[in-house]
């Protein structure tokens, strides 16, 4: 029997190592591609022509939603299984709406992934409105109630960035994520944002504090310009802002850091 060709788009080296080891001697599966760069994923998938793609949502340079949309434009598009730590119903619904065939939440048993792959490979592309809602309801029931404390901090911050519309490819994404982590570890640093926080980030990324400040401000502006205000408010559970308001860098960093601390990072 011909093997099912698998491709992995995931920037976790651990995930790639586990998958490579798992599929190495498989009689059913052939791993034809494994990488984690969202920007080159579609081009590489078009060359490798896998039957099933295991796709993470949080990727550098281009997120998994964008990659999924590109994959589904292919004439003979592979089946796609989302493998992500993001468990909110908004993410699950969006992925399924874009054409994902399954959604598996990390961490998962790699051995059980075989069943998901075979089911996706043999499934018809039938994400009609009725089937789509049924799939989403089942997935949300299975995953959405998992305690948020069990999620990795960086994945949780990325979860928020995806929700509010901050794309991974802009420089401010990395700076803002680092700023939030600093504010979690040292909450009072938000009171010394120009004297301590920006310089610390600048040192880490070999740039200047002024460039850090501008890049973070740009990232926040991108979110507001994309009109995701309702998503921003839903993240924090209250009407924080309207479309005519925009937080300062320090306010946004403190808001996200406080949310992480309250939830028990």
C-alpha positions as a Markdown table, in Angstrom:
| # | Residue | x | y | z |
|---|---|---|---|---|
| 1 | Unk | 0.0 | 0.0 | 0.0 |
| 2 | Unk | 1.3 | 3.5 | -0.9 |
| 3 | Unk | 2.3 | 5.5 | 2.1 |
| 4 | Unk | 0.5 | 8.7 | 3.1 |
| 5 | Unk | 2.8 | 11.6 | 2.6 |
| 6 | Unk | 3.0 | 14.0 | 5.6 |
| 7 | Unk | 4.3 | 17.6 | 5.8 |
| 8 | Unk | 4.8 | 19.5 | 9.1 |
| 9 | Unk | 4.7 | 23.2 | 9.4 |
| 10 | Unk | 5.8 | 24.0 | 12.9 |
| 11 | Unk | 8.6 | 26.0 | 14.3 |
| 12 | Unk | 9.0 | 23.9 | 17.4 |
| 13 | Unk | 12.1 | 21.9 | 17.0 |
| 14 | Unk | 10.9 | 19.4 | 19.6 |
| 15 | Unk | 7.7 | 18.8 | 17.6 |
| 16 | Unk | 9.8 | 18.2 | 14.4 |
| 17 | Unk | 12.2 | 15.9 | 16.2 |
| 18 | Unk | 9.4 | 13.8 | 17.7 |
| 19 | Unk | 7.6 | 13.6 | 14.4 |
| 20 | Unk | 10.7 | 12.7 | 12.4 |
| 21 | Unk | 11.5 | 9.9 | 14.9 |
| 22 | Unk | 7.9 | 8.7 | 14.9 |
| 23 | Unk | 7.5 | 8.5 | 11.1 |
| 24 | Unk | 11.0 | 7.3 | 10.4 |
| 25 | Unk | 10.2 | 3.6 | 10.3 |
| 26 | Unk | 6.5 | 3.9 | 9.6 |
| 27 | Unk | 5.0 | 1.5 | 7.1 |
| 28 | Unk | 2.0 | 3.8 | 6.7 |
| 29 | Unk | 3.4 | 7.3 | 6.6 |
| 30 | Unk | 6.2 | 9.1 | 4.8 |
| 31 | Unk | 7.4 | 12.5 | 6.2 |
| 32 | Unk | 8.3 | 14.5 | 3.1 |
| 33 | Unk | 8.8 | 18.0 | 4.6 |
| 34 | Unk | 9.2 | 19.6 | 8.0 |
| 35 | Unk | 9.9 | 23.2 | 8.7 |
| 36 | Unk | 8.5 | 26.2 | 10.6 |
| 37 | Unk | 8.7 | 29.2 | 8.4 |
| 38 | Unk | 5.3 | 30.5 | 7.6 |
| 39 | Unk | 6.6 | 32.8 | 4.8 |
| 40 | Unk | 7.9 | 29.8 | 2.7 |
| 41 | Unk | 5.4 | 27.2 | 3.7 |
| 42 | Unk | 3.1 | 27.4 | 0.7 |
| 43 | Unk | 6.0 | 27.3 | -1.8 |
| 44 | Unk | 7.5 | 24.2 | -0.1 |
| 45 | Unk | 4.1 | 22.5 | 0.2 |
| 46 | Unk | 3.5 | 23.1 | -3.5 |
| 47 | Unk | 6.9 | 21.3 | -4.2 |
| 48 | Unk | 6.5 | 18.4 | -1.7 |
| 49 | Unk | 2.8 | 17.7 | -2.6 |
| 50 | Unk | 2.0 | 15.9 | 0.7 |
| 51 | Unk | -1.4 | 14.2 | 1.3 |
| 52 | Unk | -1.8 | 15.7 | 4.8 |
| 53 | Unk | -0.2 | 18.8 | 6.3 |
| 54 | Unk | 0.2 | 19.2 | 10.1 |
| 55 | Unk | 0.0 | 22.9 | 10.6 |
| 56 | Unk | 0.7 | 25.0 | 13.7 |
| 57 | Unk | -1.1 | 28.4 | 13.9 |
| 58 | Unk | 1.7 | 30.4 | 15.7 |
| 59 | Unk | 4.5 | 30.6 | 13.1 |
| 60 | Unk | 7.2 | 33.2 | 12.4 |
| 61 | Unk | 6.7 | 35.6 | 9.5 |
| 62 | Unk | 3.2 | 34.4 | 8.6 |
| 63 | Unk | 0.6 | 32.8 | 10.8 |
| 64 | Unk | -1.0 | 29.4 | 10.2 |
| 65 | Unk | -4.3 | 30.9 | 9.2 |
| 66 | Unk | -2.7 | 32.7 | 6.2 |
| 67 | Unk | -0.8 | 29.5 | 5.3 |
| 68 | Unk | -4.0 | 27.5 | 5.5 |
| 69 | Unk | -5.8 | 29.9 | 3.2 |
| 70 | Unk | -2.9 | 29.6 | 0.7 |
| 71 | Unk | -2.9 | 25.8 | 0.8 |
| 72 | Unk | -6.6 | 25.6 | 0.1 |
| 73 | Unk | -6.1 | 27.5 | -3.2 |
| 74 | Unk | -4.1 | 24.6 | -4.6 |
| 75 | Unk | -5.8 | 22.6 | -7.3 |
| 76 | Unk | -5.2 | 19.3 | -5.5 |
| 77 | Unk | -5.0 | 20.7 | -2.0 |
| 78 | Unk | -3.7 | 18.4 | 0.8 |
| 79 | Unk | -5.8 | 17.7 | 3.8 |
| 80 | Unk | -4.8 | 19.9 | 6.8 |
| 81 | Unk | -4.8 | 19.1 | 10.4 |
| 82 | Unk | -4.2 | 22.1 | 12.7 |
| 83 | Unk | -1.9 | 21.2 | 15.6 |
| 84 | Unk | -1.9 | 24.1 | 18.0 |
| 85 | Unk | -2.0 | 25.1 | 21.7 |
| 86 | Unk | -4.7 | 27.6 | 21.0 |
| 87 | Unk | -8.0 | 26.3 | 22.2 |
| 88 | Unk | -10.5 | 29.2 | 21.9 |
| 89 | Unk | -13.6 | 28.6 | 19.9 |
| 90 | Unk | -12.8 | 31.6 | 17.7 |
| 91 | Unk | -9.5 | 29.9 | 16.5 |
| 92 | Unk | -11.2 | 26.5 | 16.0 |
| 93 | Unk | -14.1 | 28.0 | 14.0 |
| 94 | Unk | -11.8 | 30.2 | 11.9 |
| 95 | Unk | -9.5 | 27.2 | 11.1 |
| 96 | Unk | -12.4 | 25.0 | 10.1 |
| 97 | Unk | -14.0 | 27.7 | 8.1 |
| 98 | Unk | -10.8 | 28.2 | 6.1 |
| 99 | Unk | -10.9 | 24.5 | 5.3 |
| 100 | Unk | -9.0 | 22.6 | 8.0 |
| 101 | Unk | -10.0 | 19.0 | 8.2 |
| 102 | Unk | -9.2 | 18.5 | 11.9 |
| 103 | Unk | -7.9 | 20.4 | 14.9 |
| 104 | Unk | -5.6 | 18.7 | 17.4 |
| 105 | Unk | -4.6 | 20.6 | 20.6 |
| 106 | Unk | -1.1 | 20.4 | 21.9 |
| 107 | Unk | 0.2 | 18.7 | 23.9 |
| 108 | Unk | -1.0 | 15.4 | 22.3 |
| 109 | Unk | 0.1 | 11.8 | 22.1 |
| 110 | Unk | 2.1 | 11.4 | 18.9 |
| 111 | Unk | 0.8 | 7.8 | 18.5 |
| 112 | Unk | -2.8 | 9.0 | 18.5 |
| 113 | Unk | -1.9 | 11.4 | 15.7 |
| 114 | Unk | -1.8 | 8.4 | 13.3 |
| 115 | Unk | -5.6 | 8.0 | 13.6 |
| 116 | Unk | -6.2 | 11.7 | 13.0 |
| 117 | Unk | -4.0 | 11.6 | 9.9 |
| 118 | Unk | -5.8 | 8.5 | 8.4 |
| 119 | Unk | -9.2 | 10.0 | 9.2 |
| 120 | Unk | -8.3 | 13.3 | 7.5 |
| 121 | Unk | -6.8 | 11.5 | 4.5 |
| 122 | Unk | -9.9 | 9.5 | 3.9 |
| 123 | Unk | -12.4 | 12.2 | 4.7 |
| 124 | Unk | -14.4 | 14.1 | 2.1 |
| 125 | Unk | -14.1 | 17.9 | 2.0 |
| 126 | Unk | -17.5 | 18.5 | 3.5 |
| 127 | Unk | -17.3 | 21.6 | 5.6 |
| 128 | Unk | -20.8 | 22.8 | 4.7 |
| 129 | Unk | -22.4 | 25.2 | 7.1 |
| 130 | Unk | -24.2 | 22.4 | 9.0 |
| 131 | Unk | -21.2 | 20.1 | 9.1 |
| 132 | Unk | -18.8 | 23.0 | 10.0 |
| 133 | Unk | -20.8 | 24.0 | 13.1 |
| 134 | Unk | -21.1 | 20.4 | 14.2 |
| 135 | Unk | -17.4 | 19.9 | 13.9 |
| 136 | Unk | -16.7 | 23.2 | 15.8 |
| 137 | Unk | -19.1 | 22.3 | 18.6 |
| 138 | Unk | -17.5 | 18.9 | 19.1 |
| 139 | Unk | -13.9 | 20.4 | 19.1 |
| 140 | Unk | -14.8 | 23.2 | 21.4 |
| 141 | Unk | -16.5 | 20.8 | 23.8 |
| 142 | Unk | -13.3 | 18.7 | 23.8 |
| 143 | Unk | -10.7 | 21.4 | 24.1 |
| 144 | Unk | -12.0 | 24.8 | 25.1 |
| 145 | Unk | -12.4 | 23.9 | 28.8 |
| 146 | Unk | -8.8 | 23.0 | 29.3 |
| 147 | Unk | -7.3 | 25.2 | 32.1 |
| 148 | Unk | -5.5 | 28.2 | 30.8 |
| 149 | Unk | -2.8 | 27.8 | 33.4 |
| 150 | Unk | -1.6 | 24.7 | 31.6 |
| 151 | Unk | -0.7 | 26.7 | 28.5 |
| 152 | Unk | 2.8 | 27.8 | 27.7 |
| 153 | Unk | 3.2 | 31.6 | 28.4 |
| 154 | Unk | 4.6 | 32.4 | 25.0 |
| 155 | Unk | 1.7 | 30.5 | 23.3 |
| 156 | Unk | -0.8 | 32.4 | 25.5 |
| 157 | Unk | 0.7 | 35.7 | 24.6 |
| 158 | Unk | 0.7 | 34.7 | 20.9 |
| 159 | Unk | -2.9 | 33.7 | 21.4 |
| 160 | Unk | -3.7 | 37.3 | 22.4 |
| 161 | Unk | -1.7 | 38.8 | 19.5 |
| 162 | Unk | -3.6 | 36.6 | 17.0 |
| 163 | Unk | -6.9 | 37.6 | 18.5 |
| 164 | Unk | -6.3 | 41.3 | 18.4 |
| 165 | Unk | -4.7 | 41.2 | 15.0 |
| 166 | Unk | -1.0 | 41.7 | 15.5 |
| 167 | Unk | 0.8 | 39.8 | 12.8 |
| 168 | Unk | 3.9 | 37.7 | 13.6 |
| 169 | Unk | 6.0 | 39.1 | 10.7 |
| 170 | Unk | 6.3 | 42.7 | 12.0 |
| 171 | Unk | 9.2 | 43.6 | 14.2 |
| 172 | Unk | 7.0 | 45.0 | 17.0 |
| 173 | Unk | 5.5 | 41.6 | 17.5 |
| 174 | Unk | 8.8 | 40.3 | 19.0 |
| 175 | Unk | 9.5 | 43.4 | 21.0 |
| 176 | Unk | 6.0 | 43.6 | 22.4 |
| 177 | Unk | 6.1 | 39.9 | 23.4 |
| 178 | Unk | 9.4 | 40.5 | 25.2 |
| 179 | Unk | 8.0 | 43.6 | 26.9 |
| 180 | Unk | 5.0 | 41.7 | 28.2 |
| 181 | Unk | 7.3 | 38.9 | 29.6 |
| 182 | Unk | 9.5 | 41.5 | 31.3 |
| 183 | Unk | 6.4 | 43.1 | 32.8 |
| 184 | Unk | 5.2 | 39.8 | 34.2 |
| 185 | Unk | 8.5 | 39.1 | 35.8 |
| 186 | Unk | 9.0 | 42.7 | 37.0 |
| 187 | Unk | 5.6 | 44.5 | 37.1 |
| 188 | Unk | 7.1 | 47.8 | 38.2 |
| 189 | Unk | 9.2 | 48.0 | 35.0 |
| 190 | Unk | 6.1 | 49.6 | 33.2 |
| 191 | Unk | 6.8 | 52.6 | 35.3 |
| 192 | Unk | 10.3 | 52.9 | 33.8 |
| 193 | Unk | 9.4 | 52.1 | 30.3 |
| 194 | Unk | 11.8 | 54.5 | 28.6 |
| 195 | Unk | 14.6 | 54.1 | 31.1 |
| 196 | Unk | 14.6 | 50.4 | 31.6 |
| 197 | Unk | 12.1 | 48.4 | 29.4 |
| 198 | Unk | 13.0 | 49.8 | 26.0 |
| 199 | Unk | 16.8 | 49.7 | 26.6 |
| 200 | Unk | 16.6 | 46.1 | 27.9 |
| 201 | Unk | 14.8 | 45.0 | 24.8 |
| 202 | Unk | 17.1 | 47.0 | 22.6 |
| 203 | Unk | 20.1 | 45.3 | 24.1 |
| 204 | Unk | 18.6 | 41.8 | 23.6 |
| 205 | Unk | 17.8 | 42.4 | 19.9 |
| 206 | Unk | 20.8 | 44.6 | 19.1 |
| 207 | Unk | 18.9 | 47.7 | 18.2 |
| 208 | Unk | 18.1 | 51.1 | 19.7 |
| 209 | Unk | 15.4 | 52.0 | 22.3 |
| 210 | Unk | 13.8 | 54.4 | 20.0 |
| 211 | Unk | 13.3 | 51.7 | 17.3 |
| 212 | Unk | 11.8 | 49.4 | 20.0 |
| 213 | Unk | 9.4 | 52.1 | 21.0 |
| 214 | Unk | 8.3 | 52.8 | 17.4 |
| 215 | Unk | 8.0 | 49.2 | 16.5 |
| 216 | Unk | 5.8 | 48.4 | 19.5 |
| 217 | Unk | 3.6 | 51.5 | 18.7 |
| 218 | Unk | 3.3 | 50.3 | 15.1 |
| 219 | Unk | 2.2 | 46.8 | 16.2 |
| 220 | Unk | -0.6 | 48.3 | 18.4 |
| 221 | Unk | -1.6 | 50.7 | 15.6 |
| 222 | Unk | -1.9 | 47.7 | 13.2 |
| 223 | Unk | -4.3 | 46.0 | 15.6 |
| 224 | Unk | -6.5 | 49.1 | 15.8 |
| 225 | Unk | -6.4 | 49.8 | 12.1 |
| 226 | Unk | -7.5 | 46.2 | 11.4 |
| 227 | Unk | -10.7 | 47.0 | 13.3 |
| 228 | Unk | -10.4 | 44.2 | 15.8 |
| 229 | Unk | -11.6 | 46.3 | 18.7 |
| 230 | Unk | -14.4 | 43.8 | 19.6 |
| 231 | Unk | -11.8 | 41.1 | 19.8 |
| 232 | Unk | -9.5 | 43.2 | 21.9 |
| 233 | Unk | -12.3 | 43.9 | 24.4 |
| 234 | Unk | -13.3 | 40.2 | 24.4 |
| 235 | Unk | -9.8 | 39.2 | 25.4 |
| 236 | Unk | -9.9 | 41.3 | 28.5 |
| 237 | Unk | -13.6 | 40.6 | 29.3 |
| 238 | Unk | -14.8 | 44.2 | 29.4 |
| 239 | Unk | -15.2 | 47.2 | 27.2 |
| 240 | Unk | -11.7 | 48.5 | 27.5 |
| 241 | Unk | -11.5 | 50.6 | 24.3 |
| 242 | Unk | -13.5 | 51.8 | 21.3 |
| 243 | Unk | -12.3 | 52.4 | 17.8 |
| 244 | Unk | -11.5 | 56.0 | 18.5 |
| 245 | Unk | -9.2 | 55.2 | 21.4 |
| 246 | Unk | -5.8 | 53.7 | 21.4 |
| 247 | Unk | -3.7 | 52.7 | 24.4 |
| 248 | Unk | -0.1 | 53.9 | 24.9 |
| 249 | Unk | 2.6 | 51.3 | 24.6 |
| 250 | Unk | 2.8 | 51.1 | 28.4 |
| 251 | Unk | -0.9 | 50.8 | 28.9 |
| 252 | Unk | -1.2 | 47.9 | 26.5 |
| 253 | Unk | 1.9 | 46.1 | 27.9 |
| 254 | Unk | 0.5 | 46.5 | 31.5 |
| 255 | Unk | -3.0 | 45.3 | 30.4 |
| 256 | Unk | -1.7 | 42.1 | 28.9 |
| 257 | Unk | 0.8 | 41.5 | 31.7 |
| 258 | Unk | -1.9 | 42.0 | 34.3 |
| 259 | Unk | -4.1 | 39.5 | 32.5 |
| 260 | Unk | -1.4 | 36.9 | 32.5 |
| 261 | Unk | -0.5 | 37.4 | 36.2 |
| 262 | Unk | -4.2 | 37.2 | 37.2 |
| 263 | Unk | -4.6 | 34.0 | 35.3 |
| 264 | Unk | -1.5 | 32.5 | 37.0 |
| 265 | Unk | 1.3 | 32.6 | 34.4 |
